[in-house]
mmCIF file of C-alpha atoms and ligand atoms in Angstrom:
data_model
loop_
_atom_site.group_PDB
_atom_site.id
_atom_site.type_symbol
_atom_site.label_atom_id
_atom_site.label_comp_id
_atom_site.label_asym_id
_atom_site.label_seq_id
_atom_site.Cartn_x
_atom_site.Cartn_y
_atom_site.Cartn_z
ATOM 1 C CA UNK A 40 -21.173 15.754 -13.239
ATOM 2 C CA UNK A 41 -24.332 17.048 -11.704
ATOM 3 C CA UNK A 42 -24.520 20.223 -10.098
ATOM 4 C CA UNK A 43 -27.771 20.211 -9.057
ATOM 5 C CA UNK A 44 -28.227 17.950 -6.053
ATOM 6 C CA UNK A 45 -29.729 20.092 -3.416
ATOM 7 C CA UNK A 46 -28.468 19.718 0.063
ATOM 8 C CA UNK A 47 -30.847 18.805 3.284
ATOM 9 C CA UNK A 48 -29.682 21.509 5.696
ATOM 10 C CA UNK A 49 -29.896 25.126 4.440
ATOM 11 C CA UNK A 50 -26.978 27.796 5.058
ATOM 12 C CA UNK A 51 -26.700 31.198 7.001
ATOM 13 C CA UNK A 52 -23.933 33.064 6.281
ATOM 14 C CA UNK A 53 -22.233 35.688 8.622
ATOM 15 C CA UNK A 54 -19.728 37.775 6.343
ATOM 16 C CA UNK A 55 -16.752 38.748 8.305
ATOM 17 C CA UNK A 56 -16.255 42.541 9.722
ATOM 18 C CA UNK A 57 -12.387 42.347 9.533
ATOM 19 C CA UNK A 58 -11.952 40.557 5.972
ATOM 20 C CA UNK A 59 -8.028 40.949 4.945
ATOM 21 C CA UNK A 60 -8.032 43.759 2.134
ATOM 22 C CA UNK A 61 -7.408 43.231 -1.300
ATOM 23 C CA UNK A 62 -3.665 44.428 -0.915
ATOM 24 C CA UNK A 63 -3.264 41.622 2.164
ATOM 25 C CA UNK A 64 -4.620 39.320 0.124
ATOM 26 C CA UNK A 65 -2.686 39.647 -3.079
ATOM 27 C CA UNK A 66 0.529 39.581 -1.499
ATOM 28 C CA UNK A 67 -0.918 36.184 0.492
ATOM 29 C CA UNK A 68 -1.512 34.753 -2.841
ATOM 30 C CA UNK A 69 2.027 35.820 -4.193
ATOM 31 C CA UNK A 70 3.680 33.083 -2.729
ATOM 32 C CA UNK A 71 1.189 31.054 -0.068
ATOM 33 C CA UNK A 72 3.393 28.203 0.227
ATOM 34 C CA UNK A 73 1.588 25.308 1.776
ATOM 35 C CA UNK A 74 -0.749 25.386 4.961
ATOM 36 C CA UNK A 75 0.251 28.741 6.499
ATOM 37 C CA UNK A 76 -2.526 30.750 5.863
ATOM 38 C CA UNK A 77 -6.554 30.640 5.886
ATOM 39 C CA UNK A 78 -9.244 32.456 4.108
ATOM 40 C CA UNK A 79 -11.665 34.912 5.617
ATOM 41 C CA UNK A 80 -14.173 32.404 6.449
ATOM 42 C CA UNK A 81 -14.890 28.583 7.375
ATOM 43 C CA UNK A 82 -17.856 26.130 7.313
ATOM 44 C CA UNK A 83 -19.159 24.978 10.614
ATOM 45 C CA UNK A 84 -22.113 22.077 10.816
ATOM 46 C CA UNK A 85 -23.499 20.995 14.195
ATOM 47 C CA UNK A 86 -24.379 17.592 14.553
ATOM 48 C CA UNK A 87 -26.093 16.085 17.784
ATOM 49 C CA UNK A 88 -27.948 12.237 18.041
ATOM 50 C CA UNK A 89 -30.963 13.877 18.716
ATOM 51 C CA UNK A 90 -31.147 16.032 15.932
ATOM 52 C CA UNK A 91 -28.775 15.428 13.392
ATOM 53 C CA UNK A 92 -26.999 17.722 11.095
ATOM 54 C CA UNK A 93 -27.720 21.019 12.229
ATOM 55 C CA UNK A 94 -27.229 24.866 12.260
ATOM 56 C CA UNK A 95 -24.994 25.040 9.051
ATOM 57 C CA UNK A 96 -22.944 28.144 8.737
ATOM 58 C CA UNK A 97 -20.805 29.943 6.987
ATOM 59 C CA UNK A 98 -18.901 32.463 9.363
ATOM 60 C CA UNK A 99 -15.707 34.764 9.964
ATOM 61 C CA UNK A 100 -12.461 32.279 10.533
ATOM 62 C CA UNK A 101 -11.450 32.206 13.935
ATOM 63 C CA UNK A 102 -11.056 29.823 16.854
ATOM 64 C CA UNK A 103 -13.202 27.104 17.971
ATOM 65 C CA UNK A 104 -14.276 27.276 21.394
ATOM 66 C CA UNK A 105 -14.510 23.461 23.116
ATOM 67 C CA UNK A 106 -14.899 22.247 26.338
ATOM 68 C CA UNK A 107 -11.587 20.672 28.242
ATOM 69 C CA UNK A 108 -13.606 17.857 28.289
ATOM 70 C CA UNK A 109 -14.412 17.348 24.637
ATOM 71 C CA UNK A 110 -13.893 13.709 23.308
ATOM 72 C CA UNK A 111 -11.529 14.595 20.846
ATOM 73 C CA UNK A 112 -9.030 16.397 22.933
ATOM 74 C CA UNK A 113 -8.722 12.912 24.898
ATOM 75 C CA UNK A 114 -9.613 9.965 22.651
ATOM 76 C CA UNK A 115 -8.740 11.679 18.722
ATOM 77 C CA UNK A 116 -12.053 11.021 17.579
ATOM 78 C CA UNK A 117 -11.559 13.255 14.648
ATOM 79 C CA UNK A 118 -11.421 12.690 10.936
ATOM 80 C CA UNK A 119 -10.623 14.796 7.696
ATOM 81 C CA UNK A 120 -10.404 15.360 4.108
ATOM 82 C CA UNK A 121 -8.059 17.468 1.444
ATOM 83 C CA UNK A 122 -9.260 18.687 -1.759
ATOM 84 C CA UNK A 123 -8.372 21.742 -4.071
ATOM 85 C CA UNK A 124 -10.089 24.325 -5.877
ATOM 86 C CA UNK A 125 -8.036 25.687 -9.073
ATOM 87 C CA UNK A 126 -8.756 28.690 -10.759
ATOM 88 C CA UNK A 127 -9.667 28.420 -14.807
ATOM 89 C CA UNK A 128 -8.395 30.522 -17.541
ATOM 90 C CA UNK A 129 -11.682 32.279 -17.964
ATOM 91 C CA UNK A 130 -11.873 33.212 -13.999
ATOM 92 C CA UNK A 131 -14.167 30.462 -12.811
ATOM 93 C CA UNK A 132 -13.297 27.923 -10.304
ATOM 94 C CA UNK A 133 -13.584 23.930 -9.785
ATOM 95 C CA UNK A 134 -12.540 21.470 -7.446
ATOM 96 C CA UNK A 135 -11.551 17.592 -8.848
ATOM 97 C CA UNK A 136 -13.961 14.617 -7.269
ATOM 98 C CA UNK A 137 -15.178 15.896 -4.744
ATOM 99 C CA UNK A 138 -17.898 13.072 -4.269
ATOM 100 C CA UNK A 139 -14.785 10.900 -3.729
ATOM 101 C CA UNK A 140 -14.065 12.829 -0.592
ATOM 102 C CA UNK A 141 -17.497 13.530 0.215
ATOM 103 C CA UNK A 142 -17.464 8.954 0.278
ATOM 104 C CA UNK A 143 -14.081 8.356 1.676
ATOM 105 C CA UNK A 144 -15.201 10.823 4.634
ATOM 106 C CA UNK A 145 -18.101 8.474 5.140
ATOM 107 C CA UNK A 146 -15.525 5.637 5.339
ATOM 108 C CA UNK A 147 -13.395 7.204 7.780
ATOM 109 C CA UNK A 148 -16.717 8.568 10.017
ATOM 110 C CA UNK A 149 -17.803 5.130 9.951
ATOM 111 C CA UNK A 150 -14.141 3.499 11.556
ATOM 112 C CA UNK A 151 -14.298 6.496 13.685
ATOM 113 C CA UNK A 152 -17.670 5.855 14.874
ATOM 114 C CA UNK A 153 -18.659 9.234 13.693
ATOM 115 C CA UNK A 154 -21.910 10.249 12.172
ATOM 116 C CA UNK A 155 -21.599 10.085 8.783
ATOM 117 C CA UNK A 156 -22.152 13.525 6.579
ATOM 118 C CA UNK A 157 -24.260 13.183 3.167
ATOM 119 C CA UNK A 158 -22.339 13.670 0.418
ATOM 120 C CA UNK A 159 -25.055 16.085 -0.641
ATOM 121 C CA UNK A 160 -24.254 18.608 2.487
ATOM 122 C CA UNK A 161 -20.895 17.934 1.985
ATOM 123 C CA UNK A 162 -20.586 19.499 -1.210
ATOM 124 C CA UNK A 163 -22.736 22.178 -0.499
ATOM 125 C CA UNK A 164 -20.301 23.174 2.060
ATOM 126 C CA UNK A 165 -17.899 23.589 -0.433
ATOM 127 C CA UNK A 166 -20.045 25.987 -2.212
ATOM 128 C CA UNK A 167 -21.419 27.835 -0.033
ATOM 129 C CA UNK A 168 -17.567 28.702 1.012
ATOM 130 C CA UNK A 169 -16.617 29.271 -2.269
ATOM 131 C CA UNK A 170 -19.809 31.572 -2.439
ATOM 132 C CA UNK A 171 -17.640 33.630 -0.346
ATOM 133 C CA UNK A 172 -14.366 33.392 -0.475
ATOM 134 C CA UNK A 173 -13.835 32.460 -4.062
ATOM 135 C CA UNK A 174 -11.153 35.724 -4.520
ATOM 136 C CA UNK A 175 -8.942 33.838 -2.413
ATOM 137 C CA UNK A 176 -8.421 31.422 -5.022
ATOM 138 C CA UNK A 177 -5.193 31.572 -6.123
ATOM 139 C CA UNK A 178 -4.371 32.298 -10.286
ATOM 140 C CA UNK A 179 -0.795 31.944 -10.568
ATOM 141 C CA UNK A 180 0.542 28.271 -12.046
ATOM 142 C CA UNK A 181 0.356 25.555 -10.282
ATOM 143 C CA UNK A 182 -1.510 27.463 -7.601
ATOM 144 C CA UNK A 183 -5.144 26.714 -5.626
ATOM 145 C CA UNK A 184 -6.952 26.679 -2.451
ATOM 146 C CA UNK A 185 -6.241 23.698 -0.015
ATOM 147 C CA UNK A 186 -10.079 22.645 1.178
ATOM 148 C CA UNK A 187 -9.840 21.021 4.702
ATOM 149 C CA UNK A 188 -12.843 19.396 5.533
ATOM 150 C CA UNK A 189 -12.924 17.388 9.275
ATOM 151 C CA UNK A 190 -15.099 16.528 11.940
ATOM 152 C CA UNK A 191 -14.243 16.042 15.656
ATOM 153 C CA UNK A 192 -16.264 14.766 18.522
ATOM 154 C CA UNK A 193 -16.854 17.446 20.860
ATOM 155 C CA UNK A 194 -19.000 16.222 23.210
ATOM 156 C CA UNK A 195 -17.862 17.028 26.982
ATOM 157 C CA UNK A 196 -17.737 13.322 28.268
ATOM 158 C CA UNK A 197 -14.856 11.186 29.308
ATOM 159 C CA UNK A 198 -16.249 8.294 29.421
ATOM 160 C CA UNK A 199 -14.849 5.869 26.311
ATOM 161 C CA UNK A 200 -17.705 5.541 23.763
ATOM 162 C CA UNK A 201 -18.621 7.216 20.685
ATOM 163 C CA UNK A 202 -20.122 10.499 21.239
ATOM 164 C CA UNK A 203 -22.898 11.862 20.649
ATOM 165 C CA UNK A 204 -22.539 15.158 20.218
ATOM 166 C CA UNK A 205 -19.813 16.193 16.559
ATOM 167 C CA UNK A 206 -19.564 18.679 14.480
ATOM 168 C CA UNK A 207 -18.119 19.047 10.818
ATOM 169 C CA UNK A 208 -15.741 22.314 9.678
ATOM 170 C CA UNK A 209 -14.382 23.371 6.306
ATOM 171 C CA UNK A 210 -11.391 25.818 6.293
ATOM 172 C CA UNK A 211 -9.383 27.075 3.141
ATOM 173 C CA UNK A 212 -5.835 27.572 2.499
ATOM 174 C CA UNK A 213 -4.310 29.190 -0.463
ATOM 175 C CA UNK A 214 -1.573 26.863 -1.716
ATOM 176 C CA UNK A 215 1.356 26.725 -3.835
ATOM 177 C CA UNK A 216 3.941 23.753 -3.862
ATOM 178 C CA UNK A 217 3.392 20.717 -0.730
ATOM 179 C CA UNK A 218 7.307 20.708 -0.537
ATOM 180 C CA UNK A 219 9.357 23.712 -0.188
ATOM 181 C CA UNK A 220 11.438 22.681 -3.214
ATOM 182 C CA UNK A 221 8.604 22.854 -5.607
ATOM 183 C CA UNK A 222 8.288 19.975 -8.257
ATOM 184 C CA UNK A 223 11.854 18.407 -8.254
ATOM 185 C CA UNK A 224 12.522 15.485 -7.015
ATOM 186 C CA UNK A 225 12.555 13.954 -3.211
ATOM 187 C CA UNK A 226 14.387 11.761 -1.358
ATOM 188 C CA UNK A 227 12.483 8.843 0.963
ATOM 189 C CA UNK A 228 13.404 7.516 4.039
ATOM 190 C CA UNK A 229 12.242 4.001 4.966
ATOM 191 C CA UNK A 230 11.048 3.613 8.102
ATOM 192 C CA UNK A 231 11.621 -0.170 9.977
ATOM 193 C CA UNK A 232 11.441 0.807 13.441
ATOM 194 C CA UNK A 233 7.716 2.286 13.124
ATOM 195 C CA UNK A 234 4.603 1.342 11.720
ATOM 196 C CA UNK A 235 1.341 3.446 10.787
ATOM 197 C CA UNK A 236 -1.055 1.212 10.611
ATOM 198 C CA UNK A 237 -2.089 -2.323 11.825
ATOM 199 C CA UNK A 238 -4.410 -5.021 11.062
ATOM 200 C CA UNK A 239 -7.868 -4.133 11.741
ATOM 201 C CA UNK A 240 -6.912 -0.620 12.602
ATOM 202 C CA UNK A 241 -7.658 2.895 11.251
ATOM 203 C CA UNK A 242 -5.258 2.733 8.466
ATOM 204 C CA UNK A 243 -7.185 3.218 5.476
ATOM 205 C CA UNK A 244 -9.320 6.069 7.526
ATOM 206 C CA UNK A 245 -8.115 9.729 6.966
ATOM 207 C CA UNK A 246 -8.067 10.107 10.990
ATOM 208 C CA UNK A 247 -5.727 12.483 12.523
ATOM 209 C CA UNK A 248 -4.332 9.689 14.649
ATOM 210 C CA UNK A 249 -2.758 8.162 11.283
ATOM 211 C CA UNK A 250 -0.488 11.278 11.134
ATOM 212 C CA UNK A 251 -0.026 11.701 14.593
ATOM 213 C CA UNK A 252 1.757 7.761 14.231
ATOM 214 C CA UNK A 253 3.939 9.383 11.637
ATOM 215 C CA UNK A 254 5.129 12.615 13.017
ATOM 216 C CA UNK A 255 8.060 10.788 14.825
ATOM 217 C CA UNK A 256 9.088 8.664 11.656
ATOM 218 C CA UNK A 257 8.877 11.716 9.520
ATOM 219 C CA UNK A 258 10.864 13.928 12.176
ATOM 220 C CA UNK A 259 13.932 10.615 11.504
ATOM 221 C CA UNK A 260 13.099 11.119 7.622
ATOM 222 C CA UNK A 261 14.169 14.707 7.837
ATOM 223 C CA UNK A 262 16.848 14.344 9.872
ATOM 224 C CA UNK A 263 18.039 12.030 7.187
ATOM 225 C CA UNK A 264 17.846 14.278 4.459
ATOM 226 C CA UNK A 265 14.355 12.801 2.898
ATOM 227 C CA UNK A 266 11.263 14.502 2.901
ATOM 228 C CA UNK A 267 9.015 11.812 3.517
ATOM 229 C CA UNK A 268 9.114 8.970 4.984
ATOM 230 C CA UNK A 269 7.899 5.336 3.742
ATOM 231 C CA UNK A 270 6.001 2.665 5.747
ATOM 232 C CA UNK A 271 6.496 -0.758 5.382
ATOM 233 C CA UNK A 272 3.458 -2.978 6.105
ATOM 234 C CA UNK A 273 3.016 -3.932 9.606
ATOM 235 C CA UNK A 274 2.681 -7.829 9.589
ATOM 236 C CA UNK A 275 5.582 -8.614 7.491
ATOM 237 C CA UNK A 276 7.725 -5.303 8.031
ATOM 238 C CA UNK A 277 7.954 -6.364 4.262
ATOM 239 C CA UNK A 278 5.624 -4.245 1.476
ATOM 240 C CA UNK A 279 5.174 -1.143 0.915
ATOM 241 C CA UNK A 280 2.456 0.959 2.149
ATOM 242 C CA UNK A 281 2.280 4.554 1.398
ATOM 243 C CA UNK A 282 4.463 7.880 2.581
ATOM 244 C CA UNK A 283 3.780 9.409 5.287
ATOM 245 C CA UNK A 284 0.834 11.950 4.130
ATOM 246 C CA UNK A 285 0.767 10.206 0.332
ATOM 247 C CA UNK A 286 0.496 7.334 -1.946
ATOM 248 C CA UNK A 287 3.673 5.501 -3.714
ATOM 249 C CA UNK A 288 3.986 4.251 -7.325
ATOM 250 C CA UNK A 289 6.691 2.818 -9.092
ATOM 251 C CA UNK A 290 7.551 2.743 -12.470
ATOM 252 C CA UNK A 291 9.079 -0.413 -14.514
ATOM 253 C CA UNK A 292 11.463 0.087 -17.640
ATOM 254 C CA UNK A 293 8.496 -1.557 -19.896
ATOM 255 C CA UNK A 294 6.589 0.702 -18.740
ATOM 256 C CA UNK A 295 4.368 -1.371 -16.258
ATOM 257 C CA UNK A 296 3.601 1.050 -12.803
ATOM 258 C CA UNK A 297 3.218 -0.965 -9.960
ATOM 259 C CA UNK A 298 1.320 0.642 -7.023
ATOM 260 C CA UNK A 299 0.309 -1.175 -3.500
ATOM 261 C CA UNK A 300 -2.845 -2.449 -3.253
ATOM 262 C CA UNK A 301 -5.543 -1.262 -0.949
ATOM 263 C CA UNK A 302 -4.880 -3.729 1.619
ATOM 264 C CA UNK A 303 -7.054 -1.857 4.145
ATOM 265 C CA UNK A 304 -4.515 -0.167 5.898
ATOM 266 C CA UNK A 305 -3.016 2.288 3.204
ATOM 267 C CA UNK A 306 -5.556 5.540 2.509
ATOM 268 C CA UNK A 307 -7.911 5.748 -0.320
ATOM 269 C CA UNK A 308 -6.326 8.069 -2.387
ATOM 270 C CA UNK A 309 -8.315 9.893 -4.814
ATOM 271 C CA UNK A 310 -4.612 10.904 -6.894
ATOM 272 C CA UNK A 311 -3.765 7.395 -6.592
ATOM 273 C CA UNK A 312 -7.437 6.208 -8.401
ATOM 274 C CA UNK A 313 -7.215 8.707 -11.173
ATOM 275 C CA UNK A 314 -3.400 8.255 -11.691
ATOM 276 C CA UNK A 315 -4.200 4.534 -12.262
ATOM 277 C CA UNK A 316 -7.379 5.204 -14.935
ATOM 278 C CA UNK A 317 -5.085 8.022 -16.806
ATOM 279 C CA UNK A 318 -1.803 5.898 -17.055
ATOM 280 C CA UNK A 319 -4.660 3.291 -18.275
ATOM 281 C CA UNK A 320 -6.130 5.496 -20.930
ATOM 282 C CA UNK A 321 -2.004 5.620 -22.108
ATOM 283 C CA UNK A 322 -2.170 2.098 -22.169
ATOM 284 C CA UNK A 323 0.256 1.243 -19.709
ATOM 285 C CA UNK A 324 -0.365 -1.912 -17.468
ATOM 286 C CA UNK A 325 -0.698 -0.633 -13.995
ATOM 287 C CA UNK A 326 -0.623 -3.590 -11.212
ATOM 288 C CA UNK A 327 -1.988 -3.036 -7.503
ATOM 289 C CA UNK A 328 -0.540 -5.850 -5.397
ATOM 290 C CA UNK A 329 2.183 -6.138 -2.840
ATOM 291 C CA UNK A 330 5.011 -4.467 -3.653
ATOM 292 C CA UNK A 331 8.088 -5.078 -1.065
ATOM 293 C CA UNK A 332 10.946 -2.979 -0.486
ATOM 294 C CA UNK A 333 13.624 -5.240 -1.867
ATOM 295 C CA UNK A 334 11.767 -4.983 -5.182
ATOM 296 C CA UNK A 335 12.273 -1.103 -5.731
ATOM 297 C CA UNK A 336 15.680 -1.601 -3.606
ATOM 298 C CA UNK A 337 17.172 -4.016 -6.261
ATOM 299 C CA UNK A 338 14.854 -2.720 -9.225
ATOM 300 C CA UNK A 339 16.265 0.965 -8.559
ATOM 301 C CA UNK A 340 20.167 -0.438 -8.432
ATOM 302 C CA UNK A 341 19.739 -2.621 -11.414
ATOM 303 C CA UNK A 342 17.627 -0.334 -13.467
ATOM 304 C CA UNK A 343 14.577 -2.623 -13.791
ATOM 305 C CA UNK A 344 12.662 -0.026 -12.256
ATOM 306 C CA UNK A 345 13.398 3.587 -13.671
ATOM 307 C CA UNK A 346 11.065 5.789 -11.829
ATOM 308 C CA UNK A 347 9.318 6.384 -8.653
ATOM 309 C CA UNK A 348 6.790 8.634 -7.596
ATOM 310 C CA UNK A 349 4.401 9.884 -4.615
ATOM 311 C CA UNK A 350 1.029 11.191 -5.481
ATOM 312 C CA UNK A 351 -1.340 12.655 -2.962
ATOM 313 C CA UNK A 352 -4.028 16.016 -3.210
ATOM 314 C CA UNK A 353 -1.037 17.952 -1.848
ATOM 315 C CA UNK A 354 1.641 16.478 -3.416
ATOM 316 C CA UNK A 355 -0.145 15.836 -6.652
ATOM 317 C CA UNK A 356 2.744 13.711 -7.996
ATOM 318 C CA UNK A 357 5.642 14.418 -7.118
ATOM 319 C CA UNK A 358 9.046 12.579 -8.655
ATOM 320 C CA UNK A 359 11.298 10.516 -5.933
ATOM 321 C CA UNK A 360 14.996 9.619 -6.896
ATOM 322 C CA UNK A 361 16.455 8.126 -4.197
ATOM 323 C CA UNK A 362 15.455 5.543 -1.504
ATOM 324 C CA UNK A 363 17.189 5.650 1.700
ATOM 325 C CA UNK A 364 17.415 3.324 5.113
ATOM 326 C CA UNK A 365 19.424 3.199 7.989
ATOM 327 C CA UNK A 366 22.248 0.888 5.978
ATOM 328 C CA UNK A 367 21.509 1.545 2.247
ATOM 329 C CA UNK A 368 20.849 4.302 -0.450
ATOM 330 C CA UNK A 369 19.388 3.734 -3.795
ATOM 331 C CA UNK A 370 19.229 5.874 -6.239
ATOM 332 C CA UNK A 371 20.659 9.387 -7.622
ATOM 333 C CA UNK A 372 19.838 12.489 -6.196
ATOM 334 C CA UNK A 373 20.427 14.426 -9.265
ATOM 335 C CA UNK A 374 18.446 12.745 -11.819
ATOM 336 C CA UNK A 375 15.874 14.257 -13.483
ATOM 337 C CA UNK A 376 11.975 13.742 -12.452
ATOM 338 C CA UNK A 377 11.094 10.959 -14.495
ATOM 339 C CA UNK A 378 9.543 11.336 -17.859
ATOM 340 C CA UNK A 379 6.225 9.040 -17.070
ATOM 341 C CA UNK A 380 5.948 10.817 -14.016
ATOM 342 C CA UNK A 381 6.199 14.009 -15.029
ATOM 343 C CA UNK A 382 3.581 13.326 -17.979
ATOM 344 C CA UNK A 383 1.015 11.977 -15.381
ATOM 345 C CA UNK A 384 1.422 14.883 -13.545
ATOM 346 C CA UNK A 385 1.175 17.460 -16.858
ATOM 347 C CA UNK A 386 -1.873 15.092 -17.660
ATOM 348 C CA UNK A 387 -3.696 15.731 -14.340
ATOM 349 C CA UNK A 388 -3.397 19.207 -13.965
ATOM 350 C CA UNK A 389 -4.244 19.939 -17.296
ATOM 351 C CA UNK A 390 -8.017 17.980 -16.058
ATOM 352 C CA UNK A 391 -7.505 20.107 -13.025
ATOM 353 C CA UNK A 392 -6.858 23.832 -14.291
ATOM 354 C CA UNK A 393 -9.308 23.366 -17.561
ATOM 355 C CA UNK A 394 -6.480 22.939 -19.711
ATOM 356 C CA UNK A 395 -7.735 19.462 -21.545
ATOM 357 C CA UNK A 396 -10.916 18.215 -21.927
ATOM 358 C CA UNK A 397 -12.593 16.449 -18.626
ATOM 359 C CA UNK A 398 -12.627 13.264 -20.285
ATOM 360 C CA UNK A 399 -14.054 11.524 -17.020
ATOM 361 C CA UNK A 400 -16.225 14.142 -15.657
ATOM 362 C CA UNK A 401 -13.665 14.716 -12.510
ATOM 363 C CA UNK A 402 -14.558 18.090 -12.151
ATOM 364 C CA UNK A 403 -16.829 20.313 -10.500
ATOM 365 C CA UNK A 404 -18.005 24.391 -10.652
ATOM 366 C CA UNK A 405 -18.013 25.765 -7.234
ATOM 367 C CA UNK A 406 -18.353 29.082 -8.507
HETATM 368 C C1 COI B 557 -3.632 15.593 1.196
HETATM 369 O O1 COI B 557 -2.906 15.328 0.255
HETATM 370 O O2 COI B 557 -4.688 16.240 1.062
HETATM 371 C C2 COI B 557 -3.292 15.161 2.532
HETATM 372 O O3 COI B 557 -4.178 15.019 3.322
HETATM 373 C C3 COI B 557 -1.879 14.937 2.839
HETATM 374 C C4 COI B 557 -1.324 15.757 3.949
HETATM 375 C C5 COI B 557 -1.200 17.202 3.682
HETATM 376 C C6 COI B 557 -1.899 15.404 5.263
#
């Protein structure tokens, strides 16, 4: 994968004058869980109709300072990305597709009527970051740093209308295990009363708005014992759609995984893609079509289907075992993560730590 494009804005960096020390660091890194903390320093771009991408920095972490006004505070004209950055055996560190984001962001700007960043700036972003704060990257197994790219209209207007002033951020967040259970397996909650998405809508965007839809559902899910919550499509109330912040695949006894398709209102997912082309390299038949509930209800209770899994940049892929709604339960909670699953997953992050060869030229040196 080419390292070499060069990006059309150039960088100024501002190092930060209160950097956590070594010591604060290290014992952020000995158990980061997921989200909770941010490196030393962030990526801001400016971006205006008049001039474009602008004024690219790298600067000390702190807050953002926005008018009341600002259209995203009032209409969620905001958009984002994940991505990770793992740290290699021999010290140096990569990140997994990142043109993938850099093209689903372009997606989501476009739904969101929001300029649209080259994938070239984009991944210079990521490192010129890394340029930086590369000792925040995590060493211990199964450990990285969480990438957050977004972009948010900030222009002080309240009229309705795209604006026309935006500007795109990159923060970092060291990162152990998306669920505080670590890899073992979840229960699901099935959602009827709620949907996330609609036809025509901003379903297969990464927008903020997407997750605000789910917070509510997800709040039931836990209160029901699950830890994320499944969407149902929202013309039929029928198929599957994805989980609440991932992707959803299930796997047949013959071996067949069976995944929903992109029906333009599930996300993008970049796990889901590469899931699909590595369960293809094993040879296993992988179908993307509709998949509706009462097909993993009554495969999970009659053993036709005999795992089920969620995949997603934070989950990575993560084993479910039970599926539960307001009048049914399928499922065990005790059994083991399933043994496709768990090979997927093995398979992956071997790509993604350095372990295996990089068959498919997913990965990429930030530094
Ligand atoms: C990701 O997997 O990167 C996500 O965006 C899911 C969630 C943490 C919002």
């Amino acid at each position: 994968m080419s390292n070499t494009v060069s990006s059309p804005v150039s960088f100024t960096t501002i190092r930060s004058t209160t950097a956590r020390t070594v010591a604060e660091r290290d014992s952020i890194l000995a158990d980061p869980g997921f989200g909770k903390y941010f490196t030393d320093h962030m990526v801001s771009i400016d971006w205006t109709k008049e001039k474009g991408w602008h004024d690219a920095e790298v600067r000390p972490y702190g807050p953002l300072q926005l008018d009341p006004a600002a259209s995203v505070l009032h209409y969620a004209q905001e958009i984002f990305e994940g991505l990770k950055v793992y740290r290699h055996a021999d010290g140096s560190v990569w990140t997994f597709r990142p043109q993938a984001n850099a093209e689903r962001m372009q997606r989501s700007a476009r739904r969101l009527a929001l300029p649209e960043l080259p994938t070239e700036i984009f991944i210079e972003s990521l490192k010129q970051l890394l340029a930086v704060d590369a000792p925040w990257v995590p060493s211990a197994p199964e450990t990285s740093l969480y990438l957050r790219p977004f972009m948010i209209a900030n222009e002080s207007f309240l009229g309705v209308r795209s604006a026309h002033r935006a500007a795109y951020y990159v923060i970092a967040s060291p990162a152990g295990s998306y669920f505080a259970g670590g890899v073992k397996p979840v229960s699901i909650w099935l959602s009827t009363d709620y949907a996330r998405a609609a036809k025509g809508g901003t379903g297969a965007a990464k927008c903020g708005g997407n997750y605000a839809a789910s917070l509510l559902p997800q709040q039931e899910a836990y209160e029901n014992g699950c830890a994320q919550v499944l969407f149902l499509d929202p013309l039929e109330g029928k198929y599957l759609e994805e989980l609440g912040g991932m992707n959803v695949f299930l796997v047949r006894k013959d071996g067949t995984l069976v995944t929903p398709e992109l029906s333009g209102s599930i996300l993008e997912g970049v796990t889901r893609a590469s899931i699909i082309q590595l369960a293809r390299d094993r040879g296993h038949e992988v179908q993307e079509r509709k998949v509706s509930v009462q097909e993993w209800r009554d495969g999970f209770a009659s053993g036709e289907i005999v795992e089920a899994f969620a995949c997603g940049t934070a989950a990575v892929v993560t084993p479910i075992s039970v599926l539960k709604g307001a009048d049914f339960t399928v499922g065990d909670e005790n059994a083991p993560a399933g043994k496709l699953t768990m090979a997927l997953r093995e398979e992956l992050t071997n790509i993604q730590y350095g372990r295996t060869a990089d068959r498919h030229g997913w990965m990429m040196r930030l530094a």
